[in-house]
Amino acid sequence: MLHSAFTPHSKLPDVGTTIFTVISQLAARYQAINLSQGAPNFPCSNDLVRYAHEAMQAGHNQYAPMSGLPALREAIAAKAATLYSQHYDVDDEVTVMASASEALFSAITALVHPGDEVLVFEPAFDSYIPMITLQGATPVVIKLAAPDFAIPWDEVAANITPRTRMLLLNTPHNPTGTVLSATDIAQLTALTNGTDIIILSDEVYEHVVFDGALHHSMSRYPALAARSVVVTSFGKTFHVTGWRVGYCLAPQALMAEIRKVHQFAMFAADTPMQYALARLMAEPAHYLELSAFYQQKRDLLTQALAASPLRLHPSQGSFFMLASFGHLSDESDSAFVQRLIVENGVATIPVSAFYRDGTDQQIIRLSFAKDDATLLAGAERLCRLTA
Ligand code: GLN
C-alpha cells in the first residue's frame, strides 16, 4: 500500500462499489450458488469463439473503425429494418460501442448539459444516476412501486419542465422484469410530442421477452425513433457479457454528438470480437430463439421455487425475477440477502440497491441466466427457508 497524502474531492461522494461486485465477492467467499449477477454461467456458441479466434489469426488485431466494423454495422441496420421496420443509415446512425454501458455513458455525456434535468425511473440500474450526476445535471426520479412497477405517466407529465433534456427508459426492465406496453408507448408519444426531450432507451434485453409479448423498441415507432438513442448489447444476446461489445442507434444529428464522446472515451470496440459478431449475426436464430430459451429458464426457476416460502413476482422479460420476503422476516433486503448467502448458500441482489434513497420493499432479485443445474440447486436451497 502506498502512503499518499491525496484525498481527492470526490465527484461521486455518495457512490460506493457497485452492488454486483459486492455480492459477487460475497458469493465467492461463501461459495454460494450465484443467482445475483445477470451474467450467464453457461458457454457461448463454439462458432462465435472460433470466429473470434479466426479473426485474430487472420491479423485483425489493430483498431477497428471508430464507428464500428462496416460488416457489423450493416448487420445491425439490417436487423433493425427486419425486426422494427426502421431504416437507420449504416454510416451515420449506427455505432458499435465497447459495451452498452459505454453507449449509455457516451450518450449521456454528449447530450446532457449541466443544469439539465433527466427523468429516470427507480428501481434503476445502478449506473444511470451517477452518469447523470457526473454531467452536473439533475436526475428527476420517478418511483415505480410494487407489485406491478407500472410507469405513472401523470407523474411523468407533472415532472416535465423546460429543463427536461432526456428521459431514460429500460425495457425489458432490470431489475423488475416488466416490459413497456402499447399503452405506455401511446403515453410516451403523447407526452414527448412537441418537446425537445431525447429518449435514451436501454434495450439490452430486447431479445428476452416472454409469453409472446412484443418488444416495444423505440425503433419501431418513427415519432419516437426520431428522438431516441436506442442502446443494446451483444453480451446479453450472445452470452458474452465479458466481451464488452454493444451498440447504439440514433438519428444522425444525435449520433454525431455521441461519436464525439465515444471517439475519445474508447475510440473503438474490440476488433476481433466485431468480426466474430458480424459472422454470427448472419444466423438470426441465435437471437430469435433467445426468448424461448430464457422463458424455459424462468419457468424452471418458478416451478422449482413453488415449494419455497418466497412470493414470486411474474417476470415478462429480462434475465430477472423478483421475490418478496416481507411475510417471512422484518429484516432489510440487504440483511436478508446477506443471510441467504451466509446461511443458505444462495446469492441474490437486494432491490433497495436500485433506489438512490435505499427504498426497501423487502424484495430480492434473482437472475435465471444460469444453467439448469445451478437454477435447481439454488432453488433447492431457497426451499429450505422456513416461513
Ligand atoms: N447487468 C447485469 C446485472 O444487472 C450485470 C451488471 C454488472 O455486473 N455490472 O446483474
mmCIF file of C-alpha atoms and ligand atoms in Angstrom:
data_model
loop_
_atom_site.group_PDB
_atom_site.id
_atom_site.type_symbol
_atom_site.label_atom_id
_atom_site.label_comp_id
_atom_site.label_asym_id
_atom_site.label_seq_id
_atom_site.Cartn_x
_atom_site.Cartn_y
_atom_site.Cartn_z
ATOM 1 C CA MET A 1 0.000 0.000 0.000
ATOM 2 C CA LEU A 2 1.338 3.441 -0.924
ATOM 3 C CA HIS A 3 1.423 6.159 1.681
ATOM 4 C CA SER A 4 -0.209 9.092 -0.073
ATOM 5 C CA ALA A 5 -1.446 12.427 1.234
ATOM 6 C CA PHE A 6 -4.059 12.769 -1.532
ATOM 7 C CA THR A 7 -7.709 12.896 -0.552
ATOM 8 C CA PRO A 8 -9.403 13.895 -3.798
ATOM 9 C CA HIS A 9 -12.583 15.932 -3.874
ATOM 10 C CA SER A 10 -14.968 13.168 -4.953
ATOM 11 C CA LYS A 11 -17.286 13.730 -7.911
ATOM 12 C CA LEU A 12 -19.447 10.850 -6.645
ATOM 13 C CA PRO A 13 -19.301 11.146 -2.846
ATOM 14 C CA ASP A 14 -22.437 9.052 -2.314
ATOM 15 C CA VAL A 15 -21.350 6.167 -4.527
ATOM 16 C CA GLY A 16 -19.712 3.009 -3.223
ATOM 17 C CA THR A 17 -18.666 -0.149 -5.046
ATOM 18 C CA THR A 18 -21.433 -1.427 -7.345
ATOM 19 C CA ILE A 19 -23.739 -3.995 -5.738
ATOM 20 C CA PHE A 20 -22.889 -6.566 -8.429
ATOM 21 C CA THR A 21 -19.237 -6.580 -7.401
ATOM 22 C CA VAL A 22 -20.033 -6.565 -3.676
ATOM 23 C CA ILE A 23 -22.419 -9.520 -3.929
ATOM 24 C CA SER A 24 -20.253 -11.495 -6.364
ATOM 25 C CA GLN A 25 -17.329 -11.212 -3.933
ATOM 26 C CA LEU A 26 -19.516 -12.335 -1.023
ATOM 27 C CA ALA A 27 -20.871 -15.214 -3.104
ATOM 28 C CA ALA A 28 -17.332 -16.332 -3.909
ATOM 29 C CA ARG A 29 -16.242 -16.066 -0.263
ATOM 30 C CA TYR A 30 -19.106 -18.254 0.951
ATOM 31 C CA GLN A 31 -19.140 -20.445 -2.176
ATOM 32 C CA ALA A 32 -22.786 -19.580 -2.645
ATOM 33 C CA ILE A 33 -24.802 -20.523 -5.692
ATOM 34 C CA ASN A 34 -24.791 -17.285 -7.601
ATOM 35 C CA LEU A 35 -28.219 -16.131 -8.743
ATOM 36 C CA SER A 36 -27.167 -12.498 -8.411
ATOM 37 C CA GLN A 37 -25.374 -11.114 -11.445
ATOM 38 C CA GLY A 38 -27.185 -11.059 -14.776
ATOM 39 C CA ALA A 39 -24.382 -12.943 -16.456
ATOM 40 C CA PRO A 40 -24.688 -16.442 -17.960
ATOM 41 C CA ASN A 41 -22.629 -19.228 -16.368
ATOM 42 C CA PHE A 42 -23.019 -21.362 -19.493
ATOM 43 C CA PRO A 43 -20.878 -21.142 -22.628
ATOM 44 C CA CYS A 44 -21.492 -19.024 -25.705
ATOM 45 C CA SER A 45 -21.640 -20.605 -29.160
ATOM 46 C CA ASN A 46 -18.483 -22.515 -30.144
ATOM 47 C CA ASP A 47 -18.778 -20.927 -33.559
ATOM 48 C CA LEU A 48 -18.547 -17.468 -32.023
ATOM 49 C CA VAL A 49 -15.321 -18.344 -30.216
ATOM 50 C CA ARG A 50 -13.942 -19.897 -33.409
ATOM 51 C CA TYR A 51 -14.881 -16.803 -35.415
ATOM 52 C CA ALA A 52 -13.035 -14.561 -32.931
ATOM 53 C CA HIS A 53 -10.035 -16.880 -32.988
ATOM 54 C CA GLU A 54 -10.011 -16.908 -36.782
ATOM 55 C CA ALA A 55 -10.227 -13.118 -36.857
ATOM 56 C CA MET A 56 -7.200 -12.877 -34.547
ATOM 57 C CA GLN A 57 -5.278 -15.422 -36.607
ATOM 58 C CA ALA A 58 -6.144 -13.510 -39.773
ATOM 59 C CA GLY A 59 -4.416 -10.489 -38.236
ATOM 60 C CA HIS A 60 -7.449 -8.402 -37.273
ATOM 61 C CA ASN A 61 -5.792 -7.183 -34.101
ATOM 62 C CA GLN A 62 -5.492 -3.435 -34.610
ATOM 63 C CA TYR A 63 -8.015 -0.633 -34.145
ATOM 64 C CA ALA A 64 -11.401 -1.108 -35.734
ATOM 65 C CA PRO A 65 -13.027 1.887 -37.427
ATOM 66 C CA MET A 66 -14.199 4.374 -34.781
ATOM 67 C CA SER A 67 -17.883 3.854 -35.573
ATOM 68 C CA GLY A 68 -17.593 0.061 -35.842
ATOM 69 C CA LEU A 69 -16.728 -2.558 -38.435
ATOM 70 C CA PRO A 70 -18.823 -1.870 -41.580
ATOM 71 C CA ALA A 71 -19.971 -5.513 -41.816
ATOM 72 C CA LEU A 72 -21.222 -5.394 -38.243
ATOM 73 C CA ARG A 73 -22.968 -2.034 -38.687
ATOM 74 C CA GLU A 74 -24.652 -3.425 -41.806
ATOM 75 C CA ALA A 75 -25.831 -6.488 -39.894
ATOM 76 C CA ILE A 76 -27.191 -4.271 -37.091
ATOM 77 C CA ALA A 77 -29.022 -1.962 -39.516
ATOM 78 C CA ALA A 78 -30.471 -4.969 -41.364
ATOM 79 C CA LYS A 79 -31.763 -6.406 -38.078
ATOM 80 C CA ALA A 80 -33.427 -3.109 -37.126
ATOM 81 C CA ALA A 81 -35.049 -2.976 -40.556
ATOM 82 C CA THR A 82 -36.323 -6.567 -40.347
ATOM 83 C CA LEU A 83 -37.489 -6.590 -36.719
ATOM 84 C CA TYR A 84 -38.553 -2.983 -36.213
ATOM 85 C CA SER A 85 -39.129 -1.706 -39.786
ATOM 86 C CA GLN A 86 -36.769 1.171 -39.102
ATOM 87 C CA HIS A 87 -34.107 2.116 -41.633
ATOM 88 C CA TYR A 88 -31.044 3.510 -39.886
ATOM 89 C CA ASP A 89 -28.253 4.863 -42.053
ATOM 90 C CA VAL A 90 -25.374 2.385 -41.765
ATOM 91 C CA ASP A 91 -22.697 5.085 -41.859
ATOM 92 C CA ASP A 92 -24.234 7.785 -39.705
ATOM 93 C CA GLU A 93 -26.859 6.256 -37.421
ATOM 94 C CA VAL A 94 -25.306 3.017 -36.133
ATOM 95 C CA THR A 95 -22.279 2.924 -33.781
ATOM 96 C CA VAL A 96 -20.640 -0.121 -32.265
ATOM 97 C CA MET A 97 -19.648 0.603 -28.691
ATOM 98 C CA ALA A 98 -17.375 -1.039 -26.141
ATOM 99 C CA SER A 99 -20.437 -2.273 -24.212
ATOM 100 C CA ALA A 100 -23.944 -0.951 -23.707
ATOM 101 C CA SER A 101 -22.567 0.806 -20.621
ATOM 102 C CA GLU A 102 -20.206 2.795 -22.822
ATOM 103 C CA ALA A 103 -23.087 3.626 -25.151
ATOM 104 C CA LEU A 104 -25.157 4.941 -22.239
ATOM 105 C CA PHE A 105 -22.213 6.885 -20.869
ATOM 106 C CA SER A 106 -21.316 8.391 -24.245
ATOM 107 C CA ALA A 107 -24.938 9.350 -24.950
ATOM 108 C CA ILE A 108 -25.490 10.973 -21.557
ATOM 109 C CA THR A 109 -22.122 12.755 -21.625
ATOM 110 C CA ALA A 110 -22.678 14.037 -25.166
ATOM 111 C CA LEU A 111 -26.287 15.143 -24.806
ATOM 112 C CA VAL A 112 -26.875 16.203 -21.191
ATOM 113 C CA HIS A 113 -25.602 19.608 -20.023
ATOM 114 C CA PRO A 114 -25.008 20.983 -16.527
ATOM 115 C CA GLY A 115 -28.323 22.161 -15.096
ATOM 116 C CA ASP A 116 -30.400 19.868 -17.337
ATOM 117 C CA GLU A 117 -32.954 17.525 -15.849
ATOM 118 C CA VAL A 118 -33.117 13.859 -16.759
ATOM 119 C CA LEU A 119 -36.220 11.835 -15.961
ATOM 120 C CA VAL A 120 -35.287 8.439 -14.612
ATOM 121 C CA PHE A 121 -37.406 5.652 -13.152
ATOM 122 C CA GLU A 122 -36.489 3.776 -9.992
ATOM 123 C CA PRO A 123 -35.719 0.983 -9.390
ATOM 124 C CA ALA A 124 -32.966 1.921 -11.850
ATOM 125 C CA PHE A 125 -29.873 0.059 -12.974
ATOM 126 C CA ASP A 126 -27.232 1.417 -10.655
ATOM 127 C CA SER A 127 -25.109 3.257 -13.223
ATOM 128 C CA TYR A 128 -27.804 5.589 -14.577
ATOM 129 C CA ILE A 129 -27.980 8.197 -11.833
ATOM 130 C CA PRO A 130 -24.196 8.519 -11.305
ATOM 131 C CA MET A 131 -23.772 9.019 -15.077
ATOM 132 C CA ILE A 132 -26.296 11.878 -14.939
ATOM 133 C CA THR A 133 -24.758 13.396 -11.814
ATOM 134 C CA LEU A 134 -21.300 13.387 -13.417
ATOM 135 C CA GLN A 135 -22.616 15.818 -16.055
ATOM 136 C CA GLY A 136 -23.709 18.318 -13.393
ATOM 137 C CA ALA A 137 -27.292 17.530 -14.366
ATOM 138 C CA THR A 138 -30.197 16.710 -12.065
ATOM 139 C CA PRO A 139 -31.777 13.262 -12.043
ATOM 140 C CA VAL A 140 -35.533 13.669 -11.596
ATOM 141 C CA VAL A 141 -36.527 10.373 -10.085
ATOM 142 C CA ILE A 142 -39.954 8.820 -10.547
ATOM 143 C CA LYS A 143 -40.533 5.795 -8.389
ATOM 144 C CA LEU A 144 -42.162 2.644 -9.681
ATOM 145 C CA ALA A 145 -43.905 0.697 -6.961
ATOM 146 C CA ALA A 146 -44.501 -2.980 -6.293
ATOM 147 C CA PRO A 147 -46.328 -5.082 -7.257
ATOM 148 C CA ASP A 148 -46.668 -4.033 -10.919
ATOM 149 C CA PHE A 149 -43.957 -1.320 -11.180
ATOM 150 C CA ALA A 150 -46.039 0.458 -13.833
ATOM 151 C CA ILE A 151 -44.941 3.880 -15.056
ATOM 152 C CA PRO A 152 -47.176 6.588 -13.517
ATOM 153 C CA TRP A 153 -47.490 8.711 -16.666
ATOM 154 C CA ASP A 154 -49.389 11.503 -14.924
ATOM 155 C CA GLU A 155 -46.416 11.899 -12.591
ATOM 156 C CA VAL A 156 -44.062 11.916 -15.578
ATOM 157 C CA ALA A 157 -46.153 14.685 -17.159
ATOM 158 C CA ALA A 158 -46.105 16.675 -13.925
ATOM 159 C CA ASN A 159 -42.308 16.483 -13.801
ATOM 160 C CA ILE A 160 -41.599 17.728 -17.327
ATOM 161 C CA THR A 161 -40.119 21.232 -17.231
ATOM 162 C CA PRO A 162 -38.316 23.450 -19.767
ATOM 163 C CA ARG A 163 -35.082 21.947 -18.372
ATOM 164 C CA THR A 164 -36.053 18.337 -19.148
ATOM 165 C CA ARG A 165 -33.389 17.220 -21.613
ATOM 166 C CA MET A 166 -33.760 13.471 -21.524
ATOM 167 C CA LEU A 167 -35.977 10.619 -20.400
ATOM 168 C CA LEU A 168 -34.209 7.365 -19.621
ATOM 169 C CA LEU A 169 -36.149 4.162 -20.241
ATOM 170 C CA ASN A 170 -35.314 0.496 -19.844
ATOM 171 C CA THR A 171 -37.431 -2.233 -21.429
ATOM 172 C CA PRO A 172 -37.377 -5.151 -20.614
ATOM 173 C CA HIS A 173 -36.610 -3.769 -17.214
ATOM 174 C CA ASN A 174 -33.772 -4.604 -14.871
ATOM 175 C CA PRO A 175 -34.467 -5.466 -12.029
ATOM 176 C CA THR A 176 -38.275 -5.861 -12.203
ATOM 177 C CA GLY A 177 -38.709 -7.906 -15.399
ATOM 178 C CA THR A 178 -41.522 -5.647 -16.616
ATOM 179 C CA VAL A 179 -41.853 -4.586 -20.266
ATOM 180 C CA LEU A 180 -43.395 -1.479 -21.772
ATOM 181 C CA SER A 181 -46.859 -1.980 -23.269
ATOM 182 C CA ALA A 182 -48.626 -0.407 -26.253
ATOM 183 C CA THR A 183 -50.398 1.892 -23.788
ATOM 184 C CA ASP A 184 -47.041 3.042 -22.396
ATOM 185 C CA ILE A 185 -45.879 3.792 -25.937
ATOM 186 C CA ALA A 186 -49.016 5.850 -26.613
ATOM 187 C CA GLN A 187 -48.483 7.834 -23.398
ATOM 188 C CA LEU A 188 -44.806 8.369 -24.139
ATOM 189 C CA THR A 189 -45.575 9.526 -27.677
ATOM 190 C CA ALA A 190 -48.219 11.990 -26.493
ATOM 191 C CA LEU A 191 -46.030 13.362 -23.687
ATOM 192 C CA THR A 192 -42.923 13.936 -25.792
ATOM 193 C CA ASN A 193 -44.734 15.215 -28.885
ATOM 194 C CA GLY A 194 -43.777 18.862 -29.495
ATOM 195 C CA THR A 195 -40.948 18.801 -26.928
ATOM 196 C CA ASP A 196 -37.203 18.516 -27.489
ATOM 197 C CA ILE A 197 -36.855 15.682 -24.983
ATOM 198 C CA ILE A 198 -34.391 12.985 -26.018
ATOM 199 C CA ILE A 199 -35.303 9.410 -25.106
ATOM 200 C CA LEU A 200 -32.393 7.218 -24.057
ATOM 201 C CA SER A 201 -33.703 3.678 -24.275
ATOM 202 C CA ASP A 202 -31.738 0.849 -22.693
ATOM 203 C CA GLU A 203 -32.936 -2.223 -24.570
ATOM 204 C CA VAL A 204 -30.175 -4.680 -23.727
ATOM 205 C CA TYR A 205 -32.766 -7.429 -23.107
ATOM 206 C CA GLU A 206 -34.581 -6.741 -26.404
ATOM 207 C CA HIS A 207 -34.470 -10.452 -27.333
ATOM 208 C CA VAL A 208 -35.618 -11.715 -23.928
ATOM 209 C CA VAL A 209 -39.369 -11.067 -23.864
ATOM 210 C CA PHE A 210 -41.753 -13.753 -22.639
ATOM 211 C CA ASP A 211 -45.186 -15.221 -23.336
ATOM 212 C CA GLY A 212 -45.270 -13.998 -26.928
ATOM 213 C CA ALA A 213 -45.255 -10.307 -25.937
ATOM 214 C CA LEU A 214 -43.863 -7.763 -28.359
ATOM 215 C CA HIS A 215 -40.667 -5.870 -27.564
ATOM 216 C CA HIS A 216 -41.710 -2.241 -27.866
ATOM 217 C CA SER A 217 -38.407 -0.864 -29.113
ATOM 218 C CA MET A 218 -38.297 2.886 -29.662
ATOM 219 C CA SER A 219 -37.012 1.903 -33.107
ATOM 220 C CA ARG A 220 -40.474 0.605 -34.020
ATOM 221 C CA TYR A 221 -42.187 3.987 -33.787
ATOM 222 C CA PRO A 222 -41.000 6.689 -36.225
ATOM 223 C CA ALA A 223 -42.041 9.565 -33.944
ATOM 224 C CA LEU A 224 -40.122 8.049 -31.031
ATOM 225 C CA ALA A 225 -37.164 6.764 -33.072
ATOM 226 C CA ALA A 226 -36.621 10.330 -34.310
ATOM 227 C CA ARG A 227 -35.864 11.472 -30.747
ATOM 228 C CA SER A 228 -34.332 8.256 -29.367
ATOM 229 C CA VAL A 229 -30.952 6.776 -28.703
ATOM 230 C CA VAL A 230 -31.519 3.020 -28.577
ATOM 231 C CA VAL A 231 -28.832 1.082 -26.737
ATOM 232 C CA THR A 232 -28.347 -2.654 -26.810
ATOM 233 C CA SER A 233 -25.806 -5.330 -26.026
ATOM 234 C CA PHE A 234 -24.181 -8.270 -27.780
ATOM 235 C CA GLY A 235 -23.107 -9.592 -24.399
ATOM 236 C CA LYS A 236 -26.677 -10.239 -23.288
ATOM 237 C CA THR A 237 -27.784 -11.594 -26.665
ATOM 238 C CA PHE A 238 -24.907 -13.967 -27.427
ATOM 239 C CA HIS A 239 -23.900 -14.996 -23.858
ATOM 240 C CA VAL A 240 -20.644 -12.991 -23.947
ATOM 241 C CA THR A 241 -21.053 -10.306 -21.289
ATOM 242 C CA GLY A 242 -17.265 -10.257 -20.834
ATOM 243 C CA TRP A 243 -16.624 -9.222 -24.430
ATOM 244 C CA ARG A 244 -17.943 -5.731 -23.733
ATOM 245 C CA VAL A 245 -19.469 -5.040 -27.131
ATOM 246 C CA GLY A 246 -22.774 -3.246 -27.619
ATOM 247 C CA TYR A 247 -24.151 -0.657 -29.966
ATOM 248 C CA CYS A 248 -26.455 2.287 -30.280
ATOM 249 C CA LEU A 249 -28.859 3.578 -32.890
ATOM 250 C CA ALA A 250 -29.837 7.233 -33.174
ATOM 251 C CA PRO A 251 -30.744 9.854 -35.767
ATOM 252 C CA GLN A 252 -27.699 11.382 -37.435
ATOM 253 C CA ALA A 253 -27.655 14.678 -35.529
ATOM 254 C CA LEU A 254 -27.714 12.919 -32.149
ATOM 255 C CA MET A 255 -25.246 10.257 -33.247
ATOM 256 C CA ALA A 256 -22.727 12.857 -34.439
ATOM 257 C CA GLU A 257 -22.562 14.230 -30.886
ATOM 258 C CA ILE A 258 -22.417 10.779 -29.289
ATOM 259 C CA ARG A 259 -19.489 9.834 -31.522
ATOM 260 C CA LYS A 260 -17.567 12.921 -30.353
ATOM 261 C CA VAL A 261 -17.507 11.360 -26.874
ATOM 262 C CA HIS A 262 -17.122 7.730 -27.972
ATOM 263 C CA GLN A 263 -14.047 8.553 -30.101
ATOM 264 C CA PHE A 264 -12.222 9.930 -27.064
ATOM 265 C CA ALA A 265 -13.606 7.565 -24.415
ATOM 266 C CA MET A 266 -12.867 4.300 -26.264
ATOM 267 C CA PHE A 267 -12.128 5.225 -29.887
ATOM 268 C CA ALA A 268 -13.401 1.806 -30.997
ATOM 269 C CA ALA A 269 -14.655 -1.530 -29.687
ATOM 270 C CA ASP A 270 -12.531 -4.717 -29.843
ATOM 271 C CA THR A 271 -11.726 -5.639 -33.437
ATOM 272 C CA PRO A 272 -11.706 -9.475 -33.476
ATOM 273 C CA MET A 273 -14.934 -9.563 -31.473
ATOM 274 C CA GLN A 274 -16.603 -7.356 -34.054
ATOM 275 C CA TYR A 275 -15.552 -9.703 -36.869
ATOM 276 C CA ALA A 276 -16.933 -12.642 -34.907
ATOM 277 C CA LEU A 277 -20.206 -10.931 -34.037
ATOM 278 C CA ALA A 278 -20.756 -9.846 -37.643
ATOM 279 C CA ARG A 279 -20.493 -13.501 -38.725
ATOM 280 C CA LEU A 280 -22.859 -14.724 -36.001
ATOM 281 C CA MET A 281 -25.407 -12.028 -36.851
ATOM 282 C CA ALA A 282 -25.830 -13.805 -40.196
ATOM 283 C CA GLU A 283 -27.630 -16.556 -38.230
ATOM 284 C CA PRO A 284 -30.715 -14.794 -36.802
ATOM 285 C CA ALA A 285 -31.845 -17.936 -34.958
ATOM 286 C CA HIS A 286 -29.311 -17.061 -32.246
ATOM 287 C CA TYR A 287 -31.363 -14.038 -31.212
ATOM 288 C CA LEU A 288 -34.790 -15.067 -32.476
ATOM 289 C CA GLU A 289 -34.764 -18.151 -30.231
ATOM 290 C CA LEU A 290 -33.470 -16.345 -27.166
ATOM 291 C CA SER A 291 -36.860 -15.506 -25.661
ATOM 292 C CA ALA A 292 -37.899 -19.167 -25.681
ATOM 293 C CA PHE A 293 -34.512 -20.159 -24.246
ATOM 294 C CA TYR A 294 -34.830 -17.786 -21.286
ATOM 295 C CA GLN A 295 -38.549 -18.394 -20.834
ATOM 296 C CA GLN A 296 -37.730 -22.052 -20.175
ATOM 297 C CA LYS A 297 -35.265 -20.907 -17.513
ATOM 298 C CA ARG A 298 -37.758 -18.507 -15.960
ATOM 299 C CA ASP A 299 -40.332 -21.311 -15.821
ATOM 300 C CA LEU A 300 -37.858 -23.837 -14.430
ATOM 301 C CA LEU A 301 -36.872 -21.493 -11.593
ATOM 302 C CA THR A 302 -40.500 -20.540 -10.932
ATOM 303 C CA GLN A 303 -41.544 -24.199 -10.672
ATOM 304 C CA ALA A 304 -38.539 -25.123 -8.568
ATOM 305 C CA LEU A 305 -39.344 -22.291 -6.149
ATOM 306 C CA ALA A 306 -43.016 -23.248 -5.839
ATOM 307 C CA ALA A 307 -42.222 -25.049 -2.585
ATOM 308 C CA SER A 308 -40.253 -22.114 -1.169
ATOM 309 C CA PRO A 309 -41.953 -19.572 1.073
ATOM 310 C CA LEU A 310 -40.821 -16.667 -1.154
ATOM 311 C CA ARG A 311 -43.550 -14.774 -3.018
ATOM 312 C CA LEU A 312 -42.522 -14.546 -6.661
ATOM 313 C CA HIS A 313 -43.424 -11.639 -8.914
ATOM 314 C CA PRO A 314 -44.151 -12.512 -12.554
ATOM 315 C CA SER A 315 -41.351 -11.685 -14.994
ATOM 316 C CA GLN A 316 -42.276 -10.547 -18.508
ATOM 317 C CA GLY A 317 -38.729 -10.242 -19.811
ATOM 318 C CA SER A 318 -35.007 -9.768 -18.977
ATOM 319 C CA PHE A 319 -32.808 -12.205 -17.015
ATOM 320 C CA PHE A 320 -34.556 -11.429 -13.727
ATOM 321 C CA MET A 321 -37.474 -12.134 -11.448
ATOM 322 C CA LEU A 322 -38.309 -10.545 -8.120
ATOM 323 C CA ALA A 323 -39.323 -12.248 -4.900
ATOM 324 C CA SER A 324 -40.862 -10.725 -1.765
ATOM 325 C CA PHE A 325 -39.956 -11.953 1.720
ATOM 326 C CA GLY A 326 -41.687 -9.374 3.975
ATOM 327 C CA HIS A 327 -44.121 -12.015 5.255
ATOM 328 C CA LEU A 328 -41.161 -14.096 6.480
ATOM 329 C CA SER A 329 -38.955 -11.587 8.219
ATOM 330 C CA ASP A 330 -38.554 -7.998 9.387
ATOM 331 C CA GLU A 331 -35.017 -7.801 8.018
ATOM 332 C CA SER A 332 -33.932 -5.218 5.467
ATOM 333 C CA ASP A 333 -33.444 -6.664 1.998
ATOM 334 C CA SER A 334 -29.662 -6.237 2.373
ATOM 335 C CA ALA A 335 -29.633 -8.160 5.650
ATOM 336 C CA PHE A 336 -31.825 -10.869 4.137
ATOM 337 C CA VAL A 337 -29.563 -11.187 1.086
ATOM 338 C CA GLN A 338 -26.523 -11.408 3.362
ATOM 339 C CA ARG A 339 -28.195 -14.133 5.424
ATOM 340 C CA LEU A 340 -29.190 -16.086 2.302
ATOM 341 C CA ILE A 341 -25.554 -16.074 1.209
ATOM 342 C CA VAL A 342 -24.049 -16.991 4.554
ATOM 343 C CA GLU A 343 -26.664 -19.422 5.903
ATOM 344 C CA ASN A 344 -28.396 -20.758 2.794
ATOM 345 C CA GLY A 345 -25.573 -20.514 0.278
ATOM 346 C CA VAL A 346 -27.514 -18.603 -2.386
ATOM 347 C CA ALA A 347 -26.607 -15.140 -3.693
ATOM 348 C CA THR A 348 -29.266 -12.676 -4.880
ATOM 349 C CA ILE A 349 -29.453 -8.878 -5.161
ATOM 350 C CA PRO A 350 -31.347 -6.570 -2.757
ATOM 351 C CA VAL A 351 -33.700 -4.359 -4.790
ATOM 352 C CA SER A 352 -33.002 -1.374 -2.487
ATOM 353 C CA ALA A 353 -29.663 -1.099 -4.343
ATOM 354 C CA PHE A 354 -31.659 0.158 -7.336
ATOM 355 C CA TYR A 355 -33.094 3.117 -5.389
ATOM 356 C CA ARG A 356 -30.960 6.157 -4.656
ATOM 357 C CA ASP A 357 -32.585 6.606 -1.233
ATOM 358 C CA GLY A 358 -32.383 2.882 -0.470
ATOM 359 C CA THR A 359 -36.171 2.342 -0.572
ATOM 360 C CA ASP A 360 -36.628 -1.114 0.878
ATOM 361 C CA GLN A 361 -39.744 -3.081 -0.108
ATOM 362 C CA GLN A 362 -38.276 -6.367 1.193
ATOM 363 C CA ILE A 363 -37.776 -7.654 -2.330
ATOM 364 C CA ILE A 364 -34.809 -9.520 -3.789
ATOM 365 C CA ARG A 365 -33.798 -10.016 -7.429
ATOM 366 C CA LEU A 366 -32.959 -13.465 -8.768
ATOM 367 C CA SER A 367 -31.131 -13.982 -12.056
ATOM 368 C CA PHE A 368 -32.156 -17.027 -14.085
ATOM 369 C CA ALA A 369 -29.371 -16.524 -16.647
ATOM 370 C CA LYS A 370 -27.801 -19.696 -15.280
ATOM 371 C CA ASP A 371 -27.570 -23.311 -16.387
ATOM 372 C CA ASP A 372 -30.457 -25.511 -15.297
ATOM 373 C CA ALA A 373 -28.417 -27.400 -12.678
ATOM 374 C CA THR A 374 -27.478 -24.101 -10.978
ATOM 375 C CA LEU A 375 -31.091 -22.908 -11.022
ATOM 376 C CA LEU A 376 -32.321 -26.170 -9.490
ATOM 377 C CA ALA A 377 -29.581 -26.250 -6.863
ATOM 378 C CA GLY A 378 -30.217 -22.607 -5.913
ATOM 379 C CA ALA A 379 -33.962 -23.191 -5.730
ATOM 380 C CA GLU A 380 -33.496 -26.275 -3.581
ATOM 381 C CA ARG A 381 -31.574 -24.217 -1.040
ATOM 382 C CA LEU A 382 -34.190 -21.469 -1.121
ATOM 383 C CA CYS A 383 -36.897 -24.058 -0.493
ATOM 384 C CA ARG A 384 -35.203 -24.755 2.868
ATOM 385 C CA LEU A 385 -36.154 -21.261 4.041
ATOM 386 C CA THR A 386 -38.815 -21.545 6.681
ATOM 387 C CA ALA A 387 -41.979 -19.473 6.634
HETATM 388 N N1 GLN B 1 -26.490 -6.120 -15.920
HETATM 389 C C1 GLN B 1 -26.102 -7.173 -15.039
HETATM 390 C C2 GLN B 1 -26.959 -7.210 -13.785
HETATM 391 O O1 GLN B 1 -27.820 -6.386 -13.598
HETATM 392 C C3 GLN B 1 -24.641 -7.077 -14.650
HETATM 393 C C4 GLN B 1 -24.243 -5.759 -14.151
HETATM 394 C C5 GLN B 1 -22.812 -5.684 -13.719
HETATM 395 O O2 GLN B 1 -22.253 -6.640 -13.201
HETATM 396 N N2 GLN B 1 -22.235 -4.538 -13.887
HETATM 397 O O3 GLN B 1 -26.768 -8.071 -12.986
#
